[in-house]
mmCIF file of C-alpha atoms in Angstrom:
data_model
loop_
_atom_site.group_PDB
_atom_site.id
_atom_site.type_symbol
_atom_site.label_atom_id
_atom_site.label_comp_id
_atom_site.label_asym_id
_atom_site.label_seq_id
_atom_site.Cartn_x
_atom_site.Cartn_y
_atom_site.Cartn_z
ATOM 1 C CA MET A 4 0.000 0.000 0.000
ATOM 2 C CA SER A 5 2.863 2.416 0.792
ATOM 3 C CA GLU A 6 3.884 2.419 -2.877
ATOM 4 C CA THR A 7 0.617 4.168 -3.832
ATOM 5 C CA TYR A 8 1.497 7.330 -1.880
ATOM 6 C CA PRO A 9 4.096 10.012 -2.666
ATOM 7 C CA GLU A 10 7.442 9.547 -1.000
ATOM 8 C CA VAL A 11 8.328 12.169 1.607
ATOM 9 C CA GLN A 12 11.267 14.318 0.456
ATOM 10 C CA GLY A 13 12.602 16.257 3.422
ATOM 11 C CA GLY A 14 14.789 19.333 3.258
ATOM 12 C CA GLY A 15 12.326 21.518 1.371
ATOM 13 C CA SER A 16 10.406 24.601 2.403
ATOM 14 C CA LEU A 17 6.678 25.253 2.375
ATOM 15 C CA ILE A 18 6.067 27.554 -0.589
ATOM 16 C CA LEU A 19 3.054 29.768 0.045
ATOM 17 C CA ALA A 20 1.481 32.874 -1.428
ATOM 18 C CA TRP A 21 1.824 35.115 1.624
ATOM 19 C CA GLN A 22 -0.835 37.820 1.768
ATOM 20 C CA VAL A 23 0.808 40.951 3.221
ATOM 21 C CA ARG A 24 -1.624 43.513 1.833
ATOM 22 C CA GLY A 25 -1.860 46.366 4.318
ATOM 23 C CA ARG A 26 0.724 44.782 6.655
ATOM 24 C CA ARG A 27 3.707 46.738 7.973
ATOM 25 C CA VAL A 28 7.019 45.473 6.572
ATOM 26 C CA LEU A 29 10.264 46.847 7.977
ATOM 27 C CA VAL A 30 13.245 46.925 5.604
ATOM 28 C CA VAL A 31 16.690 47.573 7.094
ATOM 29 C CA GLY A 32 19.297 48.650 4.558
ATOM 30 C CA GLY A 33 19.204 50.722 1.386
ATOM 31 C CA GLY A 34 21.386 48.941 -1.159
ATOM 32 C CA GLU A 35 20.662 46.906 -4.280
ATOM 33 C CA VAL A 36 19.330 43.895 -2.376
ATOM 34 C CA ALA A 37 17.035 46.141 -0.348
ATOM 35 C CA ALA A 38 15.716 47.635 -3.596
ATOM 36 C CA GLY A 39 14.593 44.198 -4.764
ATOM 37 C CA ARG A 40 13.031 43.370 -1.418
ATOM 38 C CA ILE A 41 11.143 46.674 -1.354
ATOM 39 C CA LEU A 42 9.731 46.130 -4.834
ATOM 40 C CA ASN A 43 8.604 42.610 -3.913
ATOM 41 C CA VAL A 44 6.589 43.729 -0.907
ATOM 42 C CA LEU A 45 5.236 46.857 -2.622
ATOM 43 C CA ASN A 46 3.939 44.596 -5.399
ATOM 44 C CA ALA A 47 2.100 42.697 -2.657
ATOM 45 C CA ASP A 48 0.502 45.969 -1.428
ATOM 46 C CA ALA A 49 2.375 46.019 1.875
ATOM 47 C CA LYS A 50 3.132 49.175 3.843
ATOM 48 C CA VAL A 51 6.898 49.585 3.886
ATOM 49 C CA THR A 52 9.076 51.328 6.458
ATOM 50 C CA LEU A 53 12.706 51.719 5.418
ATOM 51 C CA VAL A 54 15.496 52.320 7.942
ATOM 52 C CA SER A 55 18.883 53.248 6.484
ATOM 53 C CA PRO A 56 21.319 56.179 6.517
ATOM 54 C CA ARG A 57 20.920 58.321 3.415
ATOM 55 C CA ASP A 58 24.591 57.920 2.521
ATOM 56 C CA GLY A 59 24.964 55.048 0.082
ATOM 57 C CA LEU A 60 21.283 54.648 -0.818
ATOM 58 C CA ASN A 61 20.715 52.701 -4.024
ATOM 59 C CA ASP A 62 19.243 54.880 -6.824
ATOM 60 C CA GLU A 63 16.080 52.801 -6.951
ATOM 61 C CA VAL A 64 15.650 52.982 -3.183
ATOM 62 C CA ALA A 65 16.114 56.758 -3.336
ATOM 63 C CA TYR A 66 13.428 56.869 -6.028
ATOM 64 C CA ARG A 67 10.967 54.937 -3.824
ATOM 65 C CA ILE A 68 11.631 57.436 -1.032
ATOM 66 C CA GLU A 69 11.207 60.445 -3.307
ATOM 67 C CA LYS A 70 7.896 59.102 -4.626
ATOM 68 C CA LYS A 71 6.789 58.450 -1.027
ATOM 69 C CA GLN A 72 6.206 54.784 -1.786
ATOM 70 C CA VAL A 73 7.884 53.945 1.527
ATOM 71 C CA ASP A 74 8.077 55.566 4.969
ATOM 72 C CA TYR A 75 11.720 56.523 5.373
ATOM 73 C CA ILE A 76 13.826 56.821 8.540
ATOM 74 C CA ASP A 77 17.271 58.296 7.881
ATOM 75 C CA ARG A 78 19.467 56.516 10.449
ATOM 76 C CA LYS A 79 20.748 53.110 11.502
ATOM 77 C CA PHE A 80 18.422 50.481 12.934
ATOM 78 C CA GLU A 81 17.194 50.758 16.513
ATOM 79 C CA PRO A 82 15.284 48.038 18.412
ATOM 80 C CA SER A 83 12.237 50.285 18.705
ATOM 81 C CA ASP A 84 11.890 50.091 14.893
ATOM 82 C CA LEU A 85 10.409 46.627 15.365
ATOM 83 C CA ASP A 86 7.358 48.033 17.162
ATOM 84 C CA GLY A 87 4.327 47.410 14.959
ATOM 85 C CA ALA A 88 6.240 45.434 12.328
ATOM 86 C CA ASP A 89 4.600 42.332 10.846
ATOM 87 C CA MET A 90 7.681 41.284 8.864
ATOM 88 C CA VAL A 91 11.345 42.285 8.829
ATOM 89 C CA LEU A 92 13.770 42.199 5.903
ATOM 90 C CA THR A 93 17.415 43.077 6.444
ATOM 91 C CA ALA A 94 19.960 43.786 3.717
ATOM 92 C CA VAL A 95 23.027 45.307 5.375
ATOM 93 C CA ASP A 96 26.743 44.515 5.082
ATOM 94 C CA ASP A 97 27.123 43.886 8.796
ATOM 95 C CA PRO A 98 26.722 40.215 9.816
ATOM 96 C CA GLU A 99 26.849 40.980 13.525
ATOM 97 C CA ALA A 100 24.154 43.654 13.299
ATOM 98 C CA SER A 101 22.007 41.369 11.121
ATOM 99 C CA THR A 102 22.250 38.569 13.661
ATOM 100 C CA GLN A 103 21.227 40.911 16.460
ATOM 101 C CA ILE A 104 18.184 42.043 14.486
ATOM 102 C CA TYR A 105 17.254 38.427 13.803
ATOM 103 C CA LYS A 106 17.505 37.542 17.510
ATOM 104 C CA LEU A 107 15.259 40.487 18.391
ATOM 105 C CA CYS A 108 12.743 39.356 15.788
ATOM 106 C CA LYS A 109 12.736 35.849 17.243
ATOM 107 C CA GLU A 110 12.054 37.269 20.708
ATOM 108 C CA LYS A 111 9.130 39.273 19.357
ATOM 109 C CA ARG A 112 7.974 36.443 17.079
ATOM 110 C CA ILE A 113 8.266 38.582 13.966
ATOM 111 C CA PRO A 114 9.088 36.617 10.795
ATOM 112 C CA ALA A 115 12.375 37.803 9.340
ATOM 113 C CA ASN A 116 14.607 37.352 6.318
ATOM 114 C CA ILE A 117 18.299 38.132 6.761
ATOM 115 C CA ALA A 118 19.768 38.604 3.285
ATOM 116 C CA ASP A 119 22.444 36.070 2.315
ATOM 117 C CA VAL A 120 22.261 34.256 5.679
ATOM 118 C CA PRO A 121 19.945 31.240 5.086
ATOM 119 C CA PRO A 122 20.145 29.903 8.679
ATOM 120 C CA GLU A 123 18.760 33.228 9.909
ATOM 121 C CA CYS A 124 15.744 33.297 7.602
ATOM 122 C CA ASP A 125 12.202 32.294 8.515
ATOM 123 C CA PHE A 126 11.404 32.397 4.791
ATOM 124 C CA TYR A 127 13.248 32.806 1.498
ATOM 125 C CA PHE A 128 12.710 35.005 -1.526
ATOM 126 C CA GLY A 129 12.590 33.062 -4.770
ATOM 127 C CA SER A 130 12.902 34.134 -8.386
ATOM 128 C CA VAL A 131 9.428 35.219 -9.506
ATOM 129 C CA HIS A 132 7.789 35.423 -12.924
ATOM 130 C CA ARG A 133 4.810 37.814 -12.990
ATOM 131 C CA ASP A 134 2.122 38.125 -15.650
ATOM 132 C CA GLY A 135 -0.871 39.968 -14.226
ATOM 133 C CA PRO A 136 -2.427 37.695 -11.587
ATOM 134 C CA LEU A 137 -0.049 34.841 -12.444
ATOM 135 C CA GLN A 138 2.997 34.454 -10.207
ATOM 136 C CA ILE A 139 5.455 31.579 -10.478
ATOM 137 C CA MET A 140 8.237 31.312 -7.924
ATOM 138 C CA VAL A 141 11.363 29.188 -8.195
ATOM 139 C CA SER A 142 13.204 28.555 -4.944
ATOM 140 C CA THR A 143 16.500 26.802 -4.330
ATOM 141 C CA ASN A 144 15.998 26.995 -0.546
ATOM 142 C CA GLY A 145 18.859 29.439 -0.256
ATOM 143 C CA ASN A 146 21.350 27.307 -2.171
ATOM 144 C CA GLY A 147 21.630 29.162 -5.470
ATOM 145 C CA PRO A 148 19.633 32.365 -6.115
ATOM 146 C CA LYS A 149 21.265 32.925 -9.510
ATOM 147 C CA LEU A 150 20.378 29.402 -10.620
ATOM 148 C CA ALA A 151 16.790 30.006 -9.515
ATOM 149 C CA ASN A 152 16.743 33.035 -11.806
ATOM 150 C CA ILE A 153 17.967 30.950 -14.751
ATOM 151 C CA VAL A 154 15.352 28.234 -14.141
ATOM 152 C CA ARG A 155 12.607 30.852 -13.782
ATOM 153 C CA ARG A 156 13.492 32.405 -17.147
ATOM 154 C CA GLN A 157 13.398 29.012 -18.850
ATOM 155 C CA ILE A 158 9.961 28.272 -17.391
ATOM 156 C CA ALA A 159 8.640 31.707 -18.381
ATOM 157 C CA ALA A 160 9.886 31.264 -21.951
ATOM 158 C CA GLY A 161 7.664 28.198 -22.335
ATOM 159 C CA LEU A 162 4.456 29.865 -21.163
ATOM 160 C CA PRO A 163 1.782 31.154 -23.574
ATOM 161 C CA LYS A 164 2.027 34.933 -23.935
ATOM 162 C CA ASN A 165 -1.672 35.418 -23.167
ATOM 163 C CA ILE A 166 -1.888 33.268 -20.057
ATOM 164 C CA GLY A 167 -2.088 36.251 -17.692
ATOM 165 C CA ALA A 168 -5.098 37.686 -19.525
ATOM 166 C CA ALA A 169 -6.774 34.271 -19.574
ATOM 167 C CA ILE A 170 -6.360 33.947 -15.804
ATOM 168 C CA GLN A 171 -7.918 37.389 -15.285
ATOM 169 C CA LYS A 172 -10.999 36.307 -17.246
ATOM 170 C CA VAL A 173 -11.250 33.084 -15.247
ATOM 171 C CA GLY A 174 -11.115 35.140 -12.057
ATOM 172 C CA GLN A 175 -14.001 37.330 -13.272
ATOM 173 C CA LEU A 176 -16.051 34.254 -14.112
ATOM 174 C CA ARG A 177 -15.373 32.719 -10.682
ATOM 175 C CA ARG A 178 -16.538 35.860 -8.905
ATOM 176 C CA LYS A 179 -19.733 35.915 -10.958
ATOM 177 C CA LEU A 180 -20.323 32.233 -10.247
ATOM 178 C CA ARG A 181 -19.919 32.777 -6.502
ATOM 179 C CA ARG A 182 -22.701 35.394 -6.658
ATOM 180 C CA VAL A 183 -24.895 33.012 -8.630
ATOM 181 C CA ALA A 184 -24.285 30.042 -6.307
ATOM 182 C CA PRO A 185 -23.114 31.544 -2.993
ATOM 183 C CA GLY A 186 -23.941 28.715 -0.590
ATOM 184 C CA PRO A 187 -21.044 26.815 1.027
ATOM 185 C CA GLU A 188 -22.691 23.578 -0.047
ATOM 186 C CA GLU A 189 -22.117 24.693 -3.649
ATOM 187 C CA GLY A 190 -18.347 24.856 -3.143
ATOM 188 C CA PRO A 191 -17.413 21.413 -4.535
ATOM 189 C CA LYS A 192 -19.709 21.839 -7.524
ATOM 190 C CA ARG A 193 -18.332 25.304 -8.262
ATOM 191 C CA MET A 194 -14.785 23.957 -8.250
ATOM 192 C CA GLN A 195 -15.720 21.020 -10.472
ATOM 193 C CA TRP A 196 -17.564 23.211 -12.968
ATOM 194 C CA MET A 197 -14.762 25.793 -13.167
ATOM 195 C CA SER A 198 -12.311 22.960 -13.785
ATOM 196 C CA LYS A 199 -14.477 21.829 -16.707
ATOM 197 C CA VAL A 200 -14.422 25.335 -18.160
ATOM 198 C CA CYS A 201 -10.619 25.547 -17.940
ATOM 199 C CA GLU A 202 -10.215 22.104 -19.519
ATOM 200 C CA THR A 203 -12.795 22.651 -22.275
ATOM 201 C CA TRP A 204 -11.860 26.158 -23.395
ATOM 202 C CA THR A 205 -8.502 27.136 -24.899
ATOM 203 C CA LEU A 206 -6.463 30.016 -23.529
ATOM 204 C CA GLU A 207 -7.452 31.999 -26.609
ATOM 205 C CA ASP A 208 -11.138 31.341 -25.843
ATOM 206 C CA LEU A 209 -10.710 32.461 -22.255
ATOM 207 C CA CYS A 210 -8.967 35.668 -23.359
ATOM 208 C CA GLU A 211 -11.717 36.384 -25.865
ATOM 209 C CA MET A 212 -14.560 35.734 -23.395
ATOM 210 C CA ASP A 213 -16.550 38.902 -22.674
ATOM 211 C CA GLU A 214 -19.253 39.820 -20.153
ATOM 212 C CA LYS A 215 -22.039 38.553 -22.404
ATOM 213 C CA ASP A 216 -20.257 35.210 -22.852
ATOM 214 C CA MET A 217 -19.840 34.897 -19.090
ATOM 215 C CA GLU A 218 -23.515 35.538 -18.389
ATOM 216 C CA ARG A 219 -24.556 32.991 -21.014
ATOM 217 C CA LEU A 220 -22.007 30.454 -19.776
ATOM 218 C CA LEU A 221 -23.308 30.741 -16.219
ATOM 219 C CA GLY A 222 -26.609 29.357 -17.510
ATOM 220 C CA PHE A 223 -24.886 25.981 -17.803
ATOM 221 C CA TYR A 224 -23.832 25.795 -14.167
ATOM 222 C CA LYS A 225 -26.990 24.142 -12.833
ATOM 223 C CA PRO A 226 -27.079 21.418 -15.495
ATOM 224 C CA ASN A 227 -23.322 21.052 -14.903
ATOM 225 C CA SER A 228 -22.293 21.238 -18.555
ATOM 226 C CA VAL A 229 -19.817 23.386 -20.492
ATOM 227 C CA PRO A 230 -20.358 24.239 -24.173
ATOM 228 C CA LEU A 231 -17.583 25.390 -26.482
ATOM 229 C CA LEU A 232 -17.269 29.134 -27.022
ATOM 230 C CA THR A 233 -18.365 28.796 -30.651
ATOM 231 C CA GLN A 234 -21.467 26.832 -29.603
ATOM 232 C CA LEU A 235 -22.200 29.384 -26.906
ATOM 233 C CA ARG A 236 -22.142 32.270 -29.374
ATOM 234 C CA LEU A 237 -24.136 30.421 -32.021
ATOM 235 C CA GLY A 238 -26.948 29.975 -29.511
ATOM 236 C CA GLU A 239 -27.029 26.205 -29.831
ATOM 237 C CA HIS A 240 -27.602 25.858 -26.090
ATOM 238 C CA ALA A 241 -29.315 27.769 -23.307
ATOM 239 C CA PRO A 242 -30.149 31.503 -23.617
ATOM 240 C CA ILE A 243 -28.504 34.174 -21.502
ATOM 241 C CA VAL A 244 -29.595 33.940 -17.881
ATOM 242 C CA GLY A 245 -29.591 36.960 -15.574
ATOM 243 C CA PHE A 246 -28.881 37.034 -11.883
ATOM 244 C CA GLY A 247 -30.772 39.431 -9.691
ATOM 245 C CA GLY A 248 -28.310 39.589 -6.794
ATOM 246 C CA ALA A 249 -30.268 37.118 -4.594
ATOM 247 C CA PHE A 250 -30.708 33.365 -4.523
ATOM 248 C CA GLY A 251 -32.152 31.807 -7.651
ATOM 249 C CA TRP A 252 -32.435 32.670 -11.321
ATOM 250 C CA TRP A 253 -34.734 35.045 -13.133
#
């Protein structure tokens, strides 16, 4: 029986999509590495506080400060900077200072990433490909960041150019479906039906799908069927069905 289950492969990390929207992220350091960290968390809609002396600021970091994309404190790190922080990222050329910050974070139970010191990281940054809502991260668990970048580029080169737009349309359809069938008991059926749509329609079909197509397609949720886009537009199946914002169809 054991051969029917996946073999456990230890030594990995749990890769998650961490939602930090609106959370306070403290970045210590203002060099090139800090610039990348800042962009990563700004892309995730976090609120960023940067602590670093103005001397030696990376040009991109200086730009973020000038555009008021971050809250800037012009000095070296002080322990009080951790007050109110939900996450800490350090990128300074001072191993001893970095270790002290990490120890303080552990005491306060604040997740931290100490750049270039894997043993002092609660999480790692991977190499990320972004296309609209699509994000693909490649992690080497701190072993080879440059290699992760190479692998990420190879993966991205093999993806369809319109996959980001297709995912956006699928997201719109899912939100509409949740309004049509909001009950928790509908959850498994919603997932099954959306899977059918993604398997039946091509990426080009999903990109081309408009609001009218979505409304007509939703008419096939109850009978649990999925017509092709061409059939849907030719009217070979059910007519457009409206949803009045409450339970049921009209």
